[in-house]
Amino acid sequence: MQKFVFTFGNGLAEGEGAMKELLGGKGTGLAEMNRLGIPVPPGFTITTEVCTYYYAHERKYPPELEAQLRAAVGHVENVVGGAKFGDPADPLLVSVRSGARVSMPGMMDTVLNLGLNDATVEGLAKKSGSARFAYDSYRRFVQMYGDVVLGLKPETKNEADPFETLLERKKEARGVHLDTELDERALKELVAEFKAEIKKRRGLDFPDDPWDQLHGAIGAVFNSWENPRAVTYRRMYNIPAEWGTAVTVQAMVFGNQGDDCATGVAFTRDPSTGERRFFGEFLINAQGEDVVAGIRTPQPINIAGKRNPEDRSLEEALPAAYRDLVRTYEKLESHYRDMQDIEFTIQKGKLWMLQTRNGKRTAKAMVRIAVEMVKEGVLTADEAVLRADANKLDELLHPMLDPKAEKRVIARGLPASPGAAVGKVVFHADDAEELAQKGERVVLVRVETSPEDIHGMTASQGILTARGGMTSHAAVVARGMGKCCVAGTSSINVDYAKQIMSVNLDGKVIVVKRGDVISLDGAKGEVILGAVPMSAPALDEDYQQLMRWVDERRRLRVRTNADTPTDAQTARNYGAEGIGLCRTEHMFFAEDKILAVRQMILADSVDERRRALDKILPMQQKDFVGIFRAMDGLPVTIRLLDPPLHEFLPTEESQIAVVAQELGVKPDVVKARVAALHESNPMLGHRGCRLAITNPEIYETQVRAILQAAVEVKRAGTDVRPEIMLPLIGHERELQIMRELVVTAADAVLAETGEKIAYTVGTMIELPRACMVADRLAEQADFFSFGTNDLTQTTLGVSRDDAARFLGDYVKRGIYPVDPFVAIDQDGLGQLIRLGVERGRATKPELKIGICGEHGGEPSSVGFCHDLGLDYVSCSPFRVPIARLAAAQAALREKGQAR
Amino acid sequence: MQKFVFTFGNGLAEGEGAMKELLGGKGTGLAEMNRLGIPVPPGFTITTEVCTYYYAHERKYPPELEAQLRAAVGHVENVVGGAKFGDPADPLLVSVRSGARVSMPGMMDTVLNLGLNDATVEGLAKKSGSARFAYDSYRRFVQMYGDVVLGLKPETKNEADPFETLLERKKEARGVHLDTELDERALKELVAEFKAEIKKRRGLDFPDDPWDQLHGAIGAVFNSWENPRAVTYRRMYNIPAEWGTAVTVQAMVFGNQGDDCATGVAFTRDPSTGERRFFGEFLINAQGEDVVAGIRTPQPINIAGKRNPEDRSLEEALPAAYRDLVRTYEKLESHYRDMQDIEFTIQKGKLWMLQTRNGKRTAKAMVRIAVEMVKEGVLTADEAVLRADANKLDELLHPMLDPKAEKRVIARGLPASPGAAVGKVVFHADDAEELAQKGERVVLVRVETSPEDIHGMTASQGILTARGGMTSHAAVVARGMGKCCVAGTSSINVDYAKQIMSVNLDGKVIVVKRGDVISLDGAKGEVILGAVPMSAPALDEDYQQLMRWVDERRRLRVRTNADTPTDAQTARNYGAEGIGLCRTEHMFFAEDKILAVRQMILADSVDERRRALDKILPMQQKDFVGIFRAMDGLPVTIRLLDPPLHEFLPTEESQIAVVAQELGVKPDVVKARVAALHESNPMLGHRGCRLAITNPEIYETQVRAILQAAVEVKRAGTDVRPEIMLPLIGHERELQIMRELVVTAADAVLAETGEKIAYTVGTMIELPRACMVADRLAEQADFFSFGTNDLTQTTLGVSRDDAARFLGDYVKRGIYPVDPFVAIDQDGLGQLIRLGVERGRATKPELKIGICGEHGGEPSSVGFCHDLGLDYVSCSPFRVPIARLAAAQAALREKGQAR
């Protein structure tokens, strides 16, 4: 028979620490503490398999469960000795908690004091010698159960909690201020009033039978696994729905039985800074939820933590219990070899542990704890590297809003690019630029951004959009710039005409006008009214130490996607080992070039086009000079012009008029040309090397600019290593023609100048066809760079600009576990990439291969690239350290498997 | 040393019939005739390898060539005996002709009488005894050489040929009418005048040295391989540029030495009807080009061919030579086992053969000759099937313009859909419908068509567009309808406002107004002013016989893409064995449904959407009933809704207003919804099964309509075999969800009605990802159908709507040998399809697999599908016979290889 219930208690446990998948974090923690001889109230855990079964069988339980449940309750009764579940004379009370593999807000959390009814409450009163304690526990139970199991919650967002309302009324009626001042009679009345309110509002009788109570609570935990908040959380953190949750049922211990009782939470190190100090809060004579409820002020756990002289620490109040707690936390940290987040209750001077788990921490704390634990000899450097959360590192690298500041969040969007921004709202790129030039800090708000907004984005502190996903134009460009961005904030309404944005917040419309200040939290996707203070990133010595270990361990090189000398320098500071993708089109958008670019596009003949290109040449050359200098000694991969030409043309009437005047043609000529360049599916249109098949002079000019820049910096003493990359190659003959074009143009410059510069010519692999014929492409290529953004679009047939409308449903329904534009779709796209790598290397075993899509900075994708044997990944400057860490982790995992 | 020159003459030849790749069609024909003992003037062929070398080495010859050339000229001198090349006393004259593997108009054709100069002409006069003949030959030589080698041509399209002008002037000056009336003095003057004109206009001295002349002519042949007309022709007929051309140099024989001399061309059977009769034309006392020049009227070759009593046939004029000719043609046809196209010259009563090749013929003749040759025992049925040109069959299946009619071609576009159309020009779909309802025949002229034009296309005889390629909306829909279409006619200018189209023809603007009559030739891509008479297709008994042989030999099934009962019936008549693709969206565009469809799209809630769908349900059911009846006993694959919803919404202001009124909402609501549904890349957007992931009720309704229709027709005695197909599947979980949806909806209908209907559920394979995970998809699918249109778009990253702008250059430069939307790109896409088939069958060895893209009716693609072991191809009704033939040919080729 399958075992669905695992008991623990009395220093014994059927489960153990390695069974997290089955017992959840809470269940394994309790089992493991039992095995360590730490005092834990006895109990049992119902496995995650029951949850899985429950959802696979229309919310029914496996038939074997009930018998195992009854046996487990019997086990608890035996360990406790005396008290029986539902016994009116001496009732056993239990807590019921959820516990998934990873801690997950949004699920049903806890029901305490379960087992009480009008009969057993009297037994508890007699047994404990305190009727007030018994009725306080009963009141708490009915309130919690009514809330989380029976679903009595405020009906509108403006309504207060119905239980709290009754409680407040009662205190008012009795003329008291604190819950603790209510006597047993008042509490007894409250229990009846609570039950009546539940009956009235939910039409439910409060269950009197403790077994009904227990079944109800277990069901509530399982049901909460699929509630919208839990689903959303899972989606955000890539937690598969199949994991399910476990349920832990445990004998109650009471922190609310008098002044020799207490309850608290603590961290074995400071979760904010990582400092090695025991850190926590507690309340005398209280039960679990009181510490966080904020009605009474929790006290510091030890003398070191006191903020005011009048604070009374646990160390002072209950010194013996505190000493037990210190011994226990030290045992737990050294057992788990990680900072622990613990919950405890002291009942009549005796310490009981209710939970231990690895504590959540800031990125800064994560790094400091890891480094210090290595120095303490607790961890090896390998372990420290493996344990670091690569995604979390991101926090360290961007300025952030002060986490302690007061915030009025008016909308939530996608956390598209981390960091923070505070500034005046503007709705137009030109306004952003204008205000920024006057020294103002601005936040650019758009329905969505387009390449025409680049200058405005550059000028802004952050970007807020109403439409578009994690890989929308705004998101991608912002991340590239290392600039904060909240995207796809569907609750905001942008009205360009009126120059306002509005949000309907709980029925009230908030209007934000041009010039009003807002703050953005790019890591959380929050839009906040007013200015929130900022805190700057500090890359301390702990960080540097961790990254040294990282670099010693990784095989994969990490380059950056950078289009400007500034980006290049930033990335280099973050450890980039070259540029993997320098997009030349962003240079074309620059104010000083766009006119010549438009002339080039509007040219009627090759000659006219060449004249326009002759103007662009020296400007491009200057761009490259700056980048080459910043990357002295490192390779720089420059991708020739990629996007469709119409992206460079203006679309608004007013802009068209300006361009027409500048060019000395009629607006209709510009308009006609813009219309002629319109494409149904520009992603699959006339772009990339296709532009150079029809108009070779564009690439010829770019290559000339690259080589002339290389010669210029070389003569000034820079070690320059240009790699010229061709976009959107699908056919070996296409690559052959392009390679000839590049080599001819490049060698002409070298012949003219008499310099020798070792440049290479390679290809993007961003079309499925390119993967299929990679063996033939390799004959013409010095290197491959997988453009996983476009390759995802073509392989999956999904336009990332349009995906917002359906990709959410795909992730929600578990079709794709994660947005395939965020993490490489290894099952599908991964096979195609693997095939491309294998075929390319079959022709040229030493072929240099990298990736340069957005995925290059995403840890699971970096791991995949390592496993494929790629030479490098390239990512935005601010993700370089993340990629370095992920690469080291992949190398260590490989080493681990090899052993 | 590599052999670049192959000699022939005197019944011996270094080359032979199997060396076509090296010697070209003309060279092998001459070599082979020599070996057969047929009289052929001696000569030699310079191989195609020289042409290849020439283009690979900046138009230089291999160094060994000159010596081989000199030796070969010596060989000719030896065979001729006496005459020497350049000998003033007894000059050897030669002809120089091009000859590629396949006959190719556009290249330099012929220079005759080469070797003449002011000295040798006197020798020729003396030797032949006729100064007039010598100077006539000299005049012809200078004229031909001046034209084709030295490039003296009219400078504008309105100018007459400069040589002809001088010739006319001379005749005028001498008061004569015919060339033959000019005496040697006049001819001598003309030679001088021709040379002076060349000097004046081209700045070139006419070469006197026969060797210079020979080198010049050979160079002209090689250069003509890359002239624009030749390049265009190669592109149209998929001839690789690498093939190159050969050059044949041959001793002259003279048909212009008196009345016992003649020259002519003939076919061994009638190339127009295929009738077995010797058929040709000739001229007494003439040289090659005179027969086609049209100055003198050529005479029929035999008495049977005489049209008028005064005609004088060769059979009557030179009966001995005629008898030789008959013996020769019979020998040639039985040797080549095919209808021959021959050229001959009779010099002083002696027959000389100058060329033999398989004759070009109409589709009708192709079929008749093949079938009769089997009956004659010349060919096996296998050979007859293998030899038929599948693409050519198309001609037989569409009505056509009378080929003999006078035509004023005003523009040329792409031959997008064969057949012919004559009708009044209209510029709007509604106009087309209106006029058609009044019984008028109309031709719809649009810049390009969209799904909103479908009703107008249905109402029209043919469609003419200014934009779009061979796979543009107009082209695809027209071919599906079996309707003539000329697409991408860039020279026409359509002005909707003025309701006119204009063409600039040789500097003159021709304006065609609404209501003016034009004719279209869909097979040639011609736009003709006025009405051209039509000839109907006749599927005679020869055709039926050939197709019986075809069906006995093929393994691959041929289905059709059909969306209406009429299409289905047409296809069935053409031999379709089921429907491989029934697109439900075309039904949605129908006048009577579009309103409900728009309501469905504009619905605010699921309930509202369901109400709209409830209106659509009975209409869809009726559509399916008609199709099931037409396909009684055959499988019908129905694809659920595929295109993005915004395609169904109106885009023009006036239409939006109408829709808004119909729906009882404000135009702004419609406009906002249309805008909200806008996509950047709709091809990769919210379409296909993605619509049903977000809005399952659409597919549920469609499935219900299908099953209710099936039950209805089954009860009426029809053998119904529905196959339900899901579009745009990329992930196995997506397919699983869709399959569940389909089965649930279908089984509900069966349960309600108590009927049993064996339906299957399968998937399109039209995304690269689907190919990669085909093994997993096969677990959920009863069948696969490769949607090669979309799969080409995603695999190559090319939007077919936008490809016109660059794909032409790709084909022109030989990157893709053929437009990949016309023939499956076997090298790239083919690998992916192969992988999908292998993986699908790895899971389910008996998995039924077909293709349903446009490629399903293209012979090379059909062959590829056969080779892959597919079960069926599906194509537009009018291409069903072509696919059947191609399938049989593939089966025969496979059998041949197995032997």
Coordinates of N, CA and C in Angstrom, one line a residue, chain B residues 220-274:
Chain B
A220 N 31.2 35.7 -78.2 CA 29.8 36.2 -78.2 C 28.8 35.1 -77.7
V221 N 29.0 33.9 -78.1 CA 28.2 32.8 -77.6 C 28.3 32.7 -76.0
F222 N 29.5 32.7 -75.6 CA 29.7 32.5 -74.1 C 29.1 33.8 -73.4
N223 N 29.4 34.9 -73.9 CA 28.8 36.1 -73.3 C 27.3 36.1 -73.2
S224 N 26.7 35.6 -74.3 CA 25.3 35.6 -74.4 C 24.6 34.7 -73.3
W225 N 25.4 33.8 -72.7 CA 24.9 33.0 -71.6 C 24.4 33.8 -70.4
E226 N 25.1 35.0 -70.2 CA 24.7 35.8 -69.1 C 23.9 37.0 -69.5
N227 N 23.4 37.1 -70.8 CA 22.7 38.3 -71.1 C 21.3 38.2 -70.4
P228 N 20.7 39.4 -70.2 CA 19.5 39.4 -69.4 C 18.3 38.5 -69.8
R229 N 18.2 38.4 -71.2 CA 17.1 37.5 -71.6 C 17.3 36.1 -71.3
A230 N 18.6 35.6 -71.4 CA 19.0 34.3 -71.1 C 18.8 34.0 -69.6
V231 N 19.2 35.0 -68.8 CA 19.1 34.8 -67.4 C 17.6 34.7 -67.0
T232 N 16.8 35.6 -67.6 CA 15.4 35.5 -67.3 C 14.8 34.2 -67.7
Y233 N 15.2 33.7 -68.8 CA 14.6 32.4 -69.3 C 15.0 31.3 -68.4
R234 N 16.3 31.3 -68.0 CA 16.8 30.2 -67.0 C 16.0 30.3 -65.7
R235 N 15.7 31.5 -65.3 CA 15.0 31.6 -64.0 C 13.6 31.1 -64.2
M236 N 13.0 31.3 -65.3 CA 11.6 30.9 -65.5 C 11.5 29.4 -65.6
Y237 N 12.5 28.8 -66.2 CA 12.5 27.3 -66.4 C 13.4 26.6 -65.5
N238 N 13.9 27.2 -64.4 CA 14.7 26.5 -63.4 C 16.0 25.9 -64.0
I239 N 16.6 26.6 -64.9 CA 17.9 26.0 -65.5 C 19.0 26.6 -64.7
P240 N 19.9 25.8 -64.1 CA 21.0 26.3 -63.3 C 22.0 27.1 -64.2
A241 N 22.5 28.2 -63.7 CA 23.5 29.0 -64.4 C 24.8 28.2 -64.6
E242 N 25.1 27.2 -63.7 CA 26.3 26.4 -63.8 C 26.4 25.5 -65.1
W243 N 25.2 25.2 -65.6 CA 25.3 24.3 -66.8 C 26.1 24.9 -67.9
G244 N 26.0 26.2 -68.2 CA 26.8 26.8 -69.3 C 26.3 26.3 -70.7
T245 N 26.9 26.9 -71.7 CA 26.6 26.5 -73.0 C 27.8 26.0 -73.8
A246 N 27.6 25.2 -74.8 CA 28.6 24.7 -75.7 C 28.6 25.6 -76.9
V247 N 29.6 25.5 -77.8 CA 29.7 26.2 -79.0 C 30.0 25.2 -80.1
T248 N 29.1 25.2 -81.2 CA 29.4 24.3 -82.3 C 29.8 25.1 -83.5
V249 N 31.0 24.7 -84.1 CA 31.5 25.3 -85.3 C 31.5 24.2 -86.4
Q250 N 30.9 24.6 -87.5 CA 30.6 23.6 -88.5 C 30.9 24.2 -89.9
A251 N 31.4 23.3 -90.8 CA 31.6 23.8 -92.2 C 30.3 24.2 -92.8
M252 N 30.3 25.3 -93.5 CA 29.1 25.7 -94.1 C 28.7 24.8 -95.3
V253 N 27.4 24.6 -95.4 CA 26.8 24.1 -96.6 C 25.8 25.2 -97.1
F254 N 25.6 25.3 -98.4 CA 24.9 26.4 -98.9 C 23.5 26.0 -99.5
G255 N 22.5 26.6 -98.9 CA 21.2 26.4 -99.6 C 20.9 27.5 -100.5
N256 N 21.8 28.4 -100.7 CA 21.6 29.6 -101.5 C 22.5 29.7 -102.7
Q257 N 22.8 28.4 -103.2 CA 23.6 28.4 -104.4 C 22.9 28.2 -105.7
G258 N 21.5 28.3 -105.6 CA 20.8 28.1 -106.9 C 19.5 27.3 -106.6
D259 N 18.7 27.0 -107.7 CA 17.4 26.4 -107.5 C 17.5 24.9 -107.2
D260 N 18.7 24.3 -107.2 CA 18.8 22.9 -106.7 C 19.3 23.0 -105.2
C261 N 19.1 24.1 -104.6 CA 19.5 24.3 -103.2 C 18.3 24.7 -102.5
A262 N 18.3 24.4 -101.1 CA 17.1 24.7 -100.3 C 17.5 24.6 -98.8
T263 N 16.7 25.2 -98.0 CA 16.9 25.0 -96.6 C 15.5 24.9 -95.9
G264 N 15.4 24.2 -94.8 CA 14.1 24.0 -94.2 C 14.2 23.5 -92.8
V265 N 13.0 23.5 -92.2 CA 12.9 22.9 -90.8 C 11.6 22.0 -90.9
A266 N 11.6 20.9 -90.0 CA 10.5 20.0 -90.0 C 10.3 19.3 -88.7
F267 N 9.1 18.9 -88.5 CA 8.8 18.0 -87.3 C 8.4 16.7 -87.7
T268 N 8.8 15.6 -87.0 CA 8.4 14.3 -87.5 C 7.0 14.0 -87.1
R269 N 6.3 14.7 -86.3 CA 4.9 14.6 -86.0 C 4.4 16.1 -85.8
D270 N 3.1 16.2 -85.8 CA 2.5 17.6 -85.7 C 2.7 18.1 -84.3
P271 N 3.5 19.1 -84.0 CA 3.8 19.5 -82.7 C 2.6 20.2 -82.0
S272 N 1.5 20.5 -82.7 CA 0.4 21.1 -82.2 C -0.7 20.1 -81.7
T273 N -0.9 19.1 -82.6 CA -2.0 18.1 -82.3 C -1.4 16.8 -81.9
G274 N -0.2 16.5 -82.3 CA 0.5 15.2 -82.0 C 0.2 14.2 -83.1

